[in-house]
Structure formats: C-alpha cells, structure tokens
Amino acid sequence: MSITRRLLGKAALGLAGAALLVQGTALAADKPAPFDKPGVKIALVRYLSTGDFFQAYLSGVEAQAKALGVDLRVLDSRQDAALQADMVDQAIALGVQGIIIQHGLTESMKDAAQRAVDAGIKVVAFDVNVENPKIPQIEQSDKDLAKLALEQAVKDNGESWKAGYVYVAGIAPLDRRNETWVDVKKKYSGISEVAQFGTLDNPIANSVANQARSVLQAHPDINVMFAPYDEFAKGVKIAVDEAGLNKKIKIYSADISTSDIAAMREPDSAWAATAATNPAVVGQVSVRALAQLLAGEDPGHNVIVPPTLITQKELIDKDIKNMEDLSAKLPQFAHADVAMPAWMPNPNAK
C-alpha cells in the first residue's frame, strides 16, 4: 500500500485526537484541591448506629472516603444527644476539614453545627435538621419513602382500615415521614389510626416489640401496621408473629437490609412492603456532598437520594435474597447519580 499525503494527514489527525482523548481522560480523573494531595481529614459524628441500616450507611461512608483518599474519623454517641454535641467539638479539635452529622436532635445539634461552621469547617447533615442555610441536608426523600409505602398499603388493603402507627417525634426523618402519614389520613377518611407507639431504646426492635404486644392486645381490630423505619417493623413483626396474627395484619415500612429481606420472604410473612434507598449509597452521597463543599462546589442545600418501592412479591418473584441481589436485580437501587461531578471517584465502579 502506498503512503500518500492524505493518509499521513489522516494519521496525524488520528494521533492528535487520541492525544486529546488521553489528555481529557486524565483531566477528568484529576481531583481538585484539597483532594489533589493526601492529608484531608473528615469526621462522621453519629447519633444512631444500631441496626443494619446504619451498618450499611457506615460502609458507604467508608467506601467513598477510601475512594477519595481521605482520613475518616468515626465518632459514635450511641443516642446520647449531649455526647454527640461534644463529639462535634472533639472533631473540631482533631483538626478535620469536614464533618458529617448523622442523625440527632435539632436542639442539641444546631449550636454544635454552628460552632463547626464558625471554625471554618465544612459540614453536611444527614437526617437531622440543624437549621443552618450553610449546611446541606442529605435526605432520603422521606416524604416519598412514606408515600410509596402507604400507596402500596392502600393498593393492598383498600381505602378503609384500622392502623397501628410506630412513631417517635423529634427525629427529622421520622417527622418528615409523619407529615405524609398525616396527609394520607386526611385523603382517605376510612383509614383510622387506633394506636400510636414507639421508642428508640436499645435494642430498638425488641423494645418496640414489647410495646406492640400490648397494642395488639388492646386493639384486636388492627389490620395494618405502618412502621416507617425497619427496626420498628422488625419489632412489630416479632409481636405479630407471637400473637399468630401474621395472616391478619400487614406491615408497611421504610428502609431495607439483608435481614429485612429474609423477614419479608418468610412464608406468610406479615411484612408486605417497604420503601427504601440503599443506605450504603446514602453514605456515599453524604461524603460526596461534603467533598464538593471542600472543593468549593455547591451540592445544593437539599441533596436528595430517590427511594425505591420493594414489595414482598417482588422479592420472591425475582428471587432476591440479600442486598447484593437487590442491587443486581434493581439497578436503580445500586447507585444514585447524586453529588457526582466528573472528578468524583465512584466506589461502585467495576
């Protein structure tokens, strides 16, 4: 084959294009300051840590922190509000550049969060309202979580039923889910809440089960339990199973884990549906939003991870047995393209 000027020109253009492609790929992979150098320190300050959801959330935080190459410190207050506020001060003293506040009470965390901001530290908050316009709120779209679960409850049970409701006020995600519950009761006048109960005493599921036993005895007409947190749902299921009411009562919840999936898949399980985001993905998004702040970018004030409805029937029909199956067979559950600028490493990438 003879080499002509035209062929040489095409080859040169091809080489130039390839060089640009390589250069573009390299630029896309480059991290902005301060992530272009090692030594970035961030802290996760936790209020709630008991249960599969919070274990998975922590694993997501750890995975994204590792992908970014940052030094992560985890401070766990174990539902001690005063200690959690003190731990924010501890994180400040450690010299971290960023803090994730995970759950907690507004009254105890509002001032602590402001102290971090005043110290020049970037802060994001997951499922706790710290009432600060400078602090992005990481949310699971709690109203949508409740809406998806309750729409399924209406679909399964019609527009008239007696409900038991598990709720603890003062916890931001539960308060947001409660707003949807109030709206649904207004929309469907045939839905009657005959009992409300709930506790966050550890172990949460067992403590709720103790309450649910008394509620079921006092209100034998209950046929739906709305328990919009999976530890609540586990407790209700324990009591329902013990009372032999698993074929009479249906449970609707929020959040998901491998143990939840197993409980929902049991023969004649009362646990009919849940609405959930992948807690590991929420943990990743929390770190990514904080990283954007540190890089001088704006993730937005409300960083929302969209939820997915998961029914007992779907788990059985698709042979979903664990969280890995759920991510593989429901791709929308595996990754959320939220707080994901081009430079951000994806810990889920194969």
Short mmCIF file of N, CA and C in Angstrom, two decimals, residues 97-259:
data_model
loop_
_atom_site.label_atom_id
_atom_site.label_comp_id
_atom_site.label_asym_id
_atom_site.label_seq_id
_atom_site.Cartn_x
_atom_site.Cartn_y
_atom_site.Cartn_z
N GLN A 97 -11.23 18.87 58.32
CA GLN A 97 -11.69 19.92 57.41
C GLN A 97 -13.17 19.83 57.12
N GLY A 98 -13.76 18.65 57.38
CA GLY A 98 -15.18 18.46 57.11
C GLY A 98 -15.82 17.53 58.11
N ILE A 99 -17.11 17.73 58.37
CA ILE A 99 -17.85 16.89 59.31
C ILE A 99 -19.19 16.49 58.70
N ILE A 100 -19.51 15.21 58.82
CA ILE A 100 -20.85 14.71 58.51
C ILE A 100 -21.56 14.48 59.84
N ILE A 101 -22.69 15.15 60.04
CA ILE A 101 -23.50 14.89 61.22
C ILE A 101 -24.61 13.93 60.80
N GLN A 102 -24.64 12.76 61.44
CA GLN A 102 -25.59 11.72 61.05
C GLN A 102 -26.64 11.53 62.14
N HIS A 103 -27.87 11.95 61.83
CA HIS A 103 -28.99 11.92 62.76
C HIS A 103 -28.70 12.78 64.00
N GLY A 104 -29.64 12.77 64.92
CA GLY A 104 -29.51 13.59 66.11
C GLY A 104 -30.73 14.46 66.32
N LEU A 105 -30.68 15.28 67.35
CA LEU A 105 -31.79 16.16 67.70
C LEU A 105 -31.44 17.60 67.35
N THR A 106 -32.41 18.29 66.77
CA THR A 106 -32.17 19.67 66.33
C THR A 106 -31.66 20.54 67.48
N GLU A 107 -32.31 20.41 68.64
CA GLU A 107 -31.97 21.30 69.75
C GLU A 107 -30.55 21.09 70.26
N SER A 108 -30.03 19.88 70.16
CA SER A 108 -28.67 19.63 70.64
C SER A 108 -27.62 19.83 69.56
N MET A 109 -28.00 19.70 68.29
CA MET A 109 -27.00 19.76 67.22
C MET A 109 -26.92 21.11 66.53
N LYS A 110 -27.94 21.94 66.68
CA LYS A 110 -27.96 23.23 65.98
C LYS A 110 -26.75 24.08 66.34
N ASP A 111 -26.52 24.28 67.64
CA ASP A 111 -25.39 25.12 68.09
C ASP A 111 -24.05 24.46 67.81
N ALA A 112 -23.99 23.12 67.97
CA ALA A 112 -22.74 22.40 67.71
C ALA A 112 -22.34 22.54 66.25
N ALA A 113 -23.31 22.41 65.36
CA ALA A 113 -23.03 22.55 63.93
C ALA A 113 -22.55 23.96 63.61
N GLN A 114 -23.15 24.96 64.25
CA GLN A 114 -22.73 26.34 64.01
C GLN A 114 -21.30 26.58 64.50
N ARG A 115 -20.94 25.93 65.60
CA ARG A 115 -19.56 26.07 66.10
C ARG A 115 -18.56 25.54 65.06
N ALA A 116 -18.92 24.44 64.41
CA ALA A 116 -18.04 23.89 63.37
C ALA A 116 -17.93 24.85 62.20
N VAL A 117 -19.05 25.41 61.77
CA VAL A 117 -19.04 26.38 60.67
C VAL A 117 -18.19 27.59 61.04
N ASP A 118 -18.36 28.07 62.27
CA ASP A 118 -17.59 29.24 62.73
C ASP A 118 -16.08 28.95 62.76
N ALA A 119 -15.74 27.66 62.93
CA ALA A 119 -14.32 27.27 62.94
C ALA A 119 -13.77 27.07 61.53
N GLY A 120 -14.59 27.36 60.51
CA GLY A 120 -14.14 27.23 59.14
C GLY A 120 -14.23 25.82 58.58
N ILE A 121 -14.99 24.96 59.26
CA ILE A 121 -15.13 23.57 58.84
C ILE A 121 -16.39 23.42 58.00
N LYS A 122 -16.29 22.66 56.91
CA LYS A 122 -17.45 22.38 56.07
C LYS A 122 -18.27 21.26 56.73
N VAL A 123 -19.58 21.41 56.70
CA VAL A 123 -20.47 20.47 57.39
C VAL A 123 -21.63 20.09 56.48
N VAL A 124 -22.00 18.80 56.49
CA VAL A 124 -23.25 18.34 55.91
C VAL A 124 -23.99 17.56 56.98
N ALA A 125 -25.31 17.48 56.86
CA ALA A 125 -26.12 16.78 57.87
C ALA A 125 -27.02 15.77 57.19
N PHE A 126 -27.00 14.55 57.69
CA PHE A 126 -27.89 13.51 57.18
C PHE A 126 -28.98 13.22 58.19
N ASP A 127 -30.21 13.44 57.78
CA ASP A 127 -31.39 13.12 58.59
C ASP A 127 -31.40 13.79 59.95
N VAL A 128 -30.86 15.01 60.01
CA VAL A 128 -31.04 15.85 61.19
C VAL A 128 -31.09 17.29 60.68
N ASN A 129 -32.10 18.03 61.10
CA ASN A 129 -32.27 19.41 60.66
C ASN A 129 -31.53 20.32 61.64
N VAL A 130 -30.40 20.85 61.20
CA VAL A 130 -29.61 21.73 62.06
C VAL A 130 -29.94 23.21 61.81
N GLU A 131 -30.95 23.44 60.98
CA GLU A 131 -31.50 24.78 60.75
C GLU A 131 -30.40 25.78 60.39
N ASN A 132 -29.57 25.41 59.40
CA ASN A 132 -28.45 26.26 59.02
C ASN A 132 -28.36 26.31 57.49
N PRO A 133 -28.54 27.47 56.88
CA PRO A 133 -28.52 27.57 55.41
C PRO A 133 -27.16 27.23 54.80
N LYS A 134 -26.10 27.23 55.61
CA LYS A 134 -24.77 26.91 55.09
C LYS A 134 -24.48 25.41 55.11
N ILE A 135 -25.41 24.64 55.68
CA ILE A 135 -25.18 23.20 55.83
C ILE A 135 -26.16 22.42 54.96
N PRO A 136 -25.67 21.76 53.90
CA PRO A 136 -26.55 20.93 53.07
C PRO A 136 -27.19 19.80 53.87
N GLN A 137 -28.43 19.50 53.53
CA GLN A 137 -29.17 18.42 54.18
C GLN A 137 -29.20 17.21 53.23
N ILE A 138 -28.62 16.12 53.67
CA ILE A 138 -28.68 14.87 52.89
C ILE A 138 -29.97 14.17 53.29
N GLU A 139 -30.82 13.87 52.31
CA GLU A 139 -32.12 13.29 52.63
C GLU A 139 -32.41 12.08 51.75
N GLN A 140 -33.22 11.20 52.29
CA GLN A 140 -33.69 10.05 51.52
C GLN A 140 -35.02 10.35 50.84
N SER A 141 -35.42 11.62 50.80
CA SER A 141 -36.76 11.98 50.35
C SER A 141 -37.76 11.21 51.21
N ASP A 142 -37.72 11.51 52.50
CA ASP A 142 -38.52 10.75 53.46
C ASP A 142 -40.02 10.80 53.17
N LYS A 143 -40.48 11.93 52.67
CA LYS A 143 -41.90 12.02 52.32
C LYS A 143 -42.24 11.03 51.22
N ASP A 144 -41.32 10.88 50.24
CA ASP A 144 -41.56 9.92 49.16
C ASP A 144 -41.46 8.48 49.66
N LEU A 145 -40.55 8.24 50.60
CA LEU A 145 -40.47 6.90 51.21
C LEU A 145 -41.81 6.51 51.81
N ALA A 146 -42.36 7.41 52.63
CA ALA A 146 -43.64 7.13 53.28
C ALA A 146 -44.76 7.03 52.25
N LYS A 147 -44.71 7.90 51.24
CA LYS A 147 -45.76 7.89 50.22
C LYS A 147 -45.79 6.58 49.46
N LEU A 148 -44.61 6.09 49.05
CA LEU A 148 -44.55 4.82 48.31
C LEU A 148 -45.11 3.67 49.15
N ALA A 149 -44.71 3.60 50.41
CA ALA A 149 -45.17 2.52 51.29
C ALA A 149 -46.67 2.60 51.52
N LEU A 150 -47.17 3.81 51.77
CA LEU A 150 -48.59 3.97 52.07
C LEU A 150 -49.47 3.79 50.83
N GLU A 151 -48.97 4.19 49.68
CA GLU A 151 -49.72 3.92 48.44
C GLU A 151 -49.88 2.41 48.24
N GLN A 152 -48.83 1.66 48.57
CA GLN A 152 -48.93 0.20 48.46
C GLN A 152 -49.90 -0.35 49.48
N ALA A 153 -49.92 0.24 50.68
CA ALA A 153 -50.87 -0.20 51.71
C ALA A 153 -52.31 0.01 51.25
N VAL A 154 -52.57 1.14 50.61
CA VAL A 154 -53.92 1.41 50.09
C VAL A 154 -54.25 0.45 48.94
N LYS A 155 -53.26 0.20 48.09
CA LYS A 155 -53.45 -0.73 46.98
C LYS A 155 -53.80 -2.13 47.48
N ASP A 156 -53.12 -2.56 48.56
CA ASP A 156 -53.32 -3.91 49.09
C ASP A 156 -54.58 -4.04 49.93
N ASN A 157 -54.94 -2.97 50.66
CA ASN A 157 -55.97 -3.08 51.70
C ASN A 157 -57.20 -2.22 51.47
N GLY A 158 -57.21 -1.46 50.37
CA GLY A 158 -58.33 -0.57 50.11
C GLY A 158 -58.18 0.74 50.87
N GLU A 159 -59.24 1.52 50.90
CA GLU A 159 -59.18 2.86 51.47
C GLU A 159 -59.77 2.95 52.87
N SER A 160 -60.02 1.79 53.48
CA SER A 160 -60.59 1.79 54.83
C SER A 160 -59.95 0.68 55.65
N TRP A 161 -59.18 1.05 56.69
CA TRP A 161 -58.57 0.07 57.57
C TRP A 161 -58.18 0.67 58.90
N LYS A 162 -57.98 -0.19 59.87
CA LYS A 162 -57.56 0.20 61.22
C LYS A 162 -56.04 0.06 61.30
N ALA A 163 -55.39 1.13 61.72
CA ALA A 163 -53.93 1.14 61.68
C ALA A 163 -53.30 1.32 63.05
N GLY A 164 -52.22 0.61 63.25
CA GLY A 164 -51.28 0.90 64.33
C GLY A 164 -50.11 1.64 63.71
N TYR A 165 -49.58 2.64 64.41
CA TYR A 165 -48.55 3.52 63.84
C TYR A 165 -47.39 3.65 64.82
N VAL A 166 -46.19 3.38 64.32
CA VAL A 166 -44.99 3.47 65.16
C VAL A 166 -44.26 4.77 64.82
N TYR A 167 -44.08 5.61 65.84
CA TYR A 167 -43.51 6.95 65.59
C TYR A 167 -42.83 7.47 66.85
N VAL A 168 -41.68 8.10 66.65
CA VAL A 168 -41.00 8.84 67.72
C VAL A 168 -40.74 10.24 67.20
N ALA A 169 -41.32 11.24 67.82
CA ALA A 169 -41.18 12.62 67.37
C ALA A 169 -39.79 13.17 67.68
N GLY A 170 -39.37 14.17 66.91
CA GLY A 170 -38.11 14.84 67.17
C GLY A 170 -36.94 14.33 66.35
N ILE A 171 -37.14 13.25 65.61
CA ILE A 171 -36.12 12.71 64.73
C ILE A 171 -36.50 13.13 63.31
N ALA A 172 -35.65 13.90 62.65
CA ALA A 172 -36.01 14.55 61.40
C ALA A 172 -36.63 13.62 60.35
N PRO A 173 -36.03 12.46 60.04
CA PRO A 173 -36.64 11.61 59.01
C PRO A 173 -38.00 11.08 59.42
N LEU A 174 -38.16 10.76 60.70
CA LEU A 174 -39.45 10.27 61.17
C LEU A 174 -40.49 11.38 61.15
N ASP A 175 -40.08 12.59 61.45
CA ASP A 175 -41.00 13.73 61.39
C ASP A 175 -41.47 13.98 59.96
N ARG A 176 -40.55 13.87 59.01
CA ARG A 176 -40.93 14.07 57.60
C ARG A 176 -41.86 12.96 57.13
N ARG A 177 -41.59 11.73 57.55
CA ARG A 177 -42.46 10.62 57.17
C ARG A 177 -43.83 10.77 57.82
N ASN A 178 -43.84 11.32 59.01
CA ASN A 178 -45.10 11.56 59.71
C ASN A 178 -45.98 12.56 58.95
N GLU A 179 -45.37 13.56 58.34
CA GLU A 179 -46.14 14.53 57.56
C GLU A 179 -46.93 13.84 56.45
N THR A 180 -46.30 12.87 55.81
CA THR A 180 -47.00 12.12 54.75
C THR A 180 -48.13 11.28 55.34
N TRP A 181 -47.88 10.66 56.48
CA TRP A 181 -48.91 9.86 57.15
C TRP A 181 -50.13 10.72 57.48
N VAL A 182 -49.90 11.92 57.98
CA VAL A 182 -50.99 12.84 58.29
C VAL A 182 -51.77 13.18 57.02
N ASP A 183 -51.06 13.42 55.92
CA ASP A 183 -51.72 13.76 54.65
C ASP A 183 -52.56 12.59 54.13
N VAL A 184 -52.02 11.38 54.25
CA VAL A 184 -52.75 10.20 53.76
C VAL A 184 -54.03 9.98 54.56
N LYS A 185 -53.96 10.17 55.87
CA LYS A 185 -55.17 10.02 56.70
C LYS A 185 -56.23 11.06 56.33
N LYS A 186 -55.78 12.25 55.94
CA LYS A 186 -56.73 13.27 55.50
C LYS A 186 -57.36 12.89 54.16
N LYS A 187 -56.53 12.34 53.29
CA LYS A 187 -57.01 11.97 51.95
C LYS A 187 -57.98 10.80 52.01
N TYR A 188 -57.70 9.83 52.87
CA TYR A 188 -58.55 8.64 52.98
C TYR A 188 -59.19 8.61 54.36
N SER A 189 -60.41 9.10 54.43
CA SER A 189 -61.10 9.22 55.73
C SER A 189 -61.40 7.86 56.35
N GLY A 190 -61.35 6.80 55.54
CA GLY A 190 -61.62 5.46 56.06
C GLY A 190 -60.44 4.85 56.81
N ILE A 191 -59.28 5.49 56.72
CA ILE A 191 -58.11 5.00 57.46
C ILE A 191 -58.16 5.58 58.87
N SER A 192 -58.17 4.70 59.85
CA SER A 192 -58.28 5.12 61.25
C SER A 192 -57.05 4.67 62.03
N GLU A 193 -56.34 5.64 62.61
CA GLU A 193 -55.20 5.31 63.46
C GLU A 193 -55.73 5.04 64.87
N VAL A 194 -55.71 3.77 65.26
CA VAL A 194 -56.28 3.40 66.57
C VAL A 194 -55.22 3.33 67.66
N ALA A 195 -53.94 3.32 67.27
CA ALA A 195 -52.87 3.27 68.28
C ALA A 195 -51.59 3.84 67.70
N GLN A 196 -50.92 4.65 68.51
CA GLN A 196 -49.60 5.17 68.15
C GLN A 196 -48.64 4.84 69.29
N PHE A 197 -47.47 4.32 68.93
CA PHE A 197 -46.47 3.95 69.92
C PHE A 197 -45.10 4.01 69.28
N GLY A 198 -44.05 3.82 70.07
CA GLY A 198 -42.71 3.83 69.50
C GLY A 198 -41.66 4.21 70.53
N THR A 199 -40.45 3.72 70.32
CA THR A 199 -39.32 4.02 71.19
C THR A 199 -38.03 3.82 70.41
N LEU A 200 -36.99 4.52 70.83
CA LEU A 200 -35.66 4.33 70.27
C LEU A 200 -34.71 3.71 71.29
N ASP A 201 -35.28 3.15 72.36
CA ASP A 201 -34.45 2.48 73.35
C ASP A 201 -33.81 1.24 72.74
N ASN A 202 -32.51 1.06 73.03
CA ASN A 202 -31.81 -0.12 72.51
C ASN A 202 -32.10 -1.38 73.31
N PRO A 203 -32.16 -2.54 72.66
CA PRO A 203 -32.23 -2.74 71.22
C PRO A 203 -33.61 -2.33 70.70
N ILE A 204 -33.63 -1.52 69.66
CA ILE A 204 -34.87 -0.86 69.22
C ILE A 204 -35.96 -1.88 68.87
N ALA A 205 -35.62 -2.89 68.08
CA ALA A 205 -36.64 -3.86 67.64
C ALA A 205 -37.29 -4.55 68.83
N ASN A 206 -36.50 -4.98 69.79
CA ASN A 206 -37.06 -5.66 70.96
C ASN A 206 -37.91 -4.74 71.81
N SER A 207 -37.47 -3.48 71.94
CA SER A 207 -38.23 -2.51 72.73
C SER A 207 -39.58 -2.21 72.07
N VAL A 208 -39.57 -2.07 70.74
CA VAL A 208 -40.83 -1.85 70.01
C VAL A 208 -41.72 -3.08 70.10
N ALA A 209 -41.13 -4.26 70.05
CA ALA A 209 -41.91 -5.50 70.16
C ALA A 209 -42.66 -5.54 71.48
N ASN A 210 -41.99 -5.12 72.55
CA ASN A 210 -42.65 -5.10 73.86
C ASN A 210 -43.87 -4.19 73.85
N GLN A 211 -43.76 -3.03 73.21
CA GLN A 211 -44.89 -2.12 73.10
C GLN A 211 -45.98 -2.70 72.20
N ALA A 212 -45.56 -3.28 71.09
CA ALA A 212 -46.52 -3.80 70.12
C ALA A 212 -47.37 -4.93 70.70
N ARG A 213 -46.81 -5.74 71.58
CA ARG A 213 -47.59 -6.81 72.21
C ARG A 213 -48.81 -6.23 72.94
N SER A 214 -48.58 -5.17 73.71
CA SER A 214 -49.67 -4.54 74.45
C SER A 214 -50.68 -3.90 73.50
N VAL A 215 -50.18 -3.27 72.44
CA VAL A 215 -51.07 -2.61 71.47
C VAL A 215 -51.97 -3.62 70.79
N LEU A 216 -51.42 -4.76 70.41
CA LEU A 216 -52.22 -5.79 69.73
C LEU A 216 -53.29 -6.37 70.66
N GLN A 217 -52.96 -6.50 71.92
CA GLN A 217 -53.95 -7.00 72.88
C GLN A 217 -55.08 -5.99 73.08
N ALA A 218 -54.71 -4.71 73.13
CA ALA A 218 -55.71 -3.66 73.38
C ALA A 218 -56.53 -3.33 72.14
N HIS A 219 -55.98 -3.61 70.95
CA HIS A 219 -56.66 -3.24 69.70
C HIS A 219 -56.66 -4.41 68.72
N PRO A 220 -57.50 -5.40 68.98
CA PRO A 220 -57.52 -6.59 68.11
C PRO A 220 -58.06 -6.30 66.71
N ASP A 221 -58.60 -5.09 66.49
CA ASP A 221 -59.15 -4.75 65.18
C ASP A 221 -58.10 -4.19 64.22
N ILE A 222 -56.87 -4.02 64.66
CA ILE A 222 -55.81 -3.52 63.76
C ILE A 222 -55.55 -4.52 62.64
N ASN A 223 -55.54 -4.03 61.40
CA ASN A 223 -55.18 -4.92 60.28
C ASN A 223 -54.02 -4.39 59.44
N VAL A 224 -53.55 -3.18 59.74
CA VAL A 224 -52.36 -2.63 59.07
C VAL A 224 -51.48 -1.98 60.13
N MET A 225 -50.17 -2.23 60.03
CA MET A 225 -49.19 -1.54 60.87
C MET A 225 -48.28 -0.72 59.96
N PHE A 226 -48.23 0.59 60.20
CA PHE A 226 -47.31 1.45 59.48
C PHE A 226 -46.14 1.73 60.41
N ALA A 227 -44.98 1.18 60.05
CA ALA A 227 -43.77 1.27 60.88
C ALA A 227 -42.64 1.80 60.01
N PRO A 228 -42.57 3.14 59.82
CA PRO A 228 -41.68 3.71 58.80
C PRO A 228 -40.20 3.80 59.18
N TYR A 229 -39.68 2.72 59.70
CA TYR A 229 -38.25 2.53 60.00
C TYR A 229 -38.11 1.05 60.22
N ASP A 230 -37.13 0.42 59.58
CA ASP A 230 -37.12 -1.04 59.57
C ASP A 230 -36.92 -1.67 60.95
N GLU A 231 -36.22 -1.00 61.85
CA GLU A 231 -36.12 -1.56 63.20
C GLU A 231 -37.49 -1.57 63.89
N PHE A 232 -38.32 -0.55 63.60
CA PHE A 232 -39.69 -0.55 64.10
C PHE A 232 -40.46 -1.74 63.52
N ALA A 233 -40.31 -1.94 62.22
CA ALA A 233 -41.03 -3.02 61.54
C ALA A 233 -40.62 -4.39 62.08
N LYS A 234 -39.33 -4.56 62.36
CA LYS A 234 -38.87 -5.82 62.93
C LYS A 234 -39.54 -6.09 64.28
N GLY A 235 -39.63 -5.05 65.09
CA GLY A 235 -40.28 -5.20 66.39
C GLY A 235 -41.74 -5.55 66.27
N VAL A 236 -42.44 -4.86 65.37
CA VAL A 236 -43.86 -5.15 65.15
C VAL A 236 -44.04 -6.58 64.67
N LYS A 237 -43.16 -7.01 63.76
CA LYS A 237 -43.27 -8.37 63.22
C LYS A 237 -43.09 -9.42 64.31
N ILE A 238 -42.17 -9.17 65.24
CA ILE A 238 -41.97 -10.11 66.35
C ILE A 238 -43.28 -10.29 67.11
N ALA A 239 -43.93 -9.18 67.44
CA ALA A 239 -45.18 -9.24 68.21
C ALA A 239 -46.31 -9.86 67.41
N VAL A 240 -46.39 -9.51 66.13
CA VAL A 240 -47.45 -10.07 65.27
C VAL A 240 -47.28 -11.58 65.13
N ASP A 241 -46.06 -12.03 64.94
CA ASP A 241 -45.80 -13.48 64.82
C ASP A 241 -46.14 -14.20 66.11
N GLU A 242 -45.75 -13.63 67.24
CA GLU A 242 -46.02 -14.26 68.54
C GLU A 242 -47.52 -14.39 68.79
N ALA A 243 -48.27 -13.40 68.31
CA ALA A 243 -49.72 -13.41 68.51
C ALA A 243 -50.45 -14.25 67.46
N GLY A 244 -49.72 -14.79 66.50
CA GLY A 244 -50.34 -15.60 65.45
C GLY A 244 -51.22 -14.78 64.51
N LEU A 245 -50.87 -13.52 64.32
CA LEU A 245 -51.70 -12.62 63.52
C LEU A 245 -51.06 -12.29 62.16
N ASN A 246 -50.08 -13.09 61.77
CA ASN A 246 -49.34 -12.77 60.55
C ASN A 246 -50.18 -12.84 59.28
N LYS A 247 -51.30 -13.57 59.31
CA LYS A 247 -52.18 -13.62 58.13
C LYS A 247 -53.27 -12.55 58.19
N LYS A 248 -53.42 -11.91 59.33
CA LYS A 248 -54.47 -10.90 59.52
C LYS A 248 -53.93 -9.48 59.36
N ILE A 249 -52.67 -9.27 59.72
CA ILE A 249 -52.08 -7.93 59.72
C ILE A 249 -50.99 -7.83 58.66
N LYS A 250 -50.95 -6.67 57.98
CA LYS A 250 -49.87 -6.39 57.02
C LYS A 250 -49.04 -5.22 57.55
N ILE A 251 -47.73 -5.35 57.38
CA ILE A 251 -46.79 -4.34 57.87
C ILE A 251 -46.16 -3.61 56.68
N TYR A 252 -46.12 -2.29 56.77
CA TYR A 252 -45.51 -1.45 55.74
C TYR A 252 -44.46 -0.57 56.41
N SER A 253 -43.30 -0.46 55.77
CA SER A 253 -42.18 0.18 56.45
C SER A 253 -41.36 1.03 55.51
N ALA A 254 -40.25 1.54 56.03
CA ALA A 254 -39.22 2.22 55.25
C ALA A 254 -37.87 1.64 55.63
N ASP A 255 -36.95 1.67 54.67
CA ASP A 255 -35.58 1.15 54.82
C ASP A 255 -35.54 -0.36 54.55
N ILE A 256 -34.34 -0.85 54.29
CA ILE A 256 -34.18 -2.25 53.88
C ILE A 256 -32.78 -2.73 54.27
N SER A 257 -32.66 -4.02 54.53
CA SER A 257 -31.37 -4.66 54.81
C SER A 257 -31.51 -6.13 54.45
N THR A 258 -30.42 -6.86 54.49
CA THR A 258 -30.47 -8.29 54.19
C THR A 258 -31.37 -9.03 55.17
N SER A 259 -31.28 -8.69 56.44
CA SER A 259 -32.15 -9.36 57.42
C SER A 259 -33.62 -8.99 57.21
#
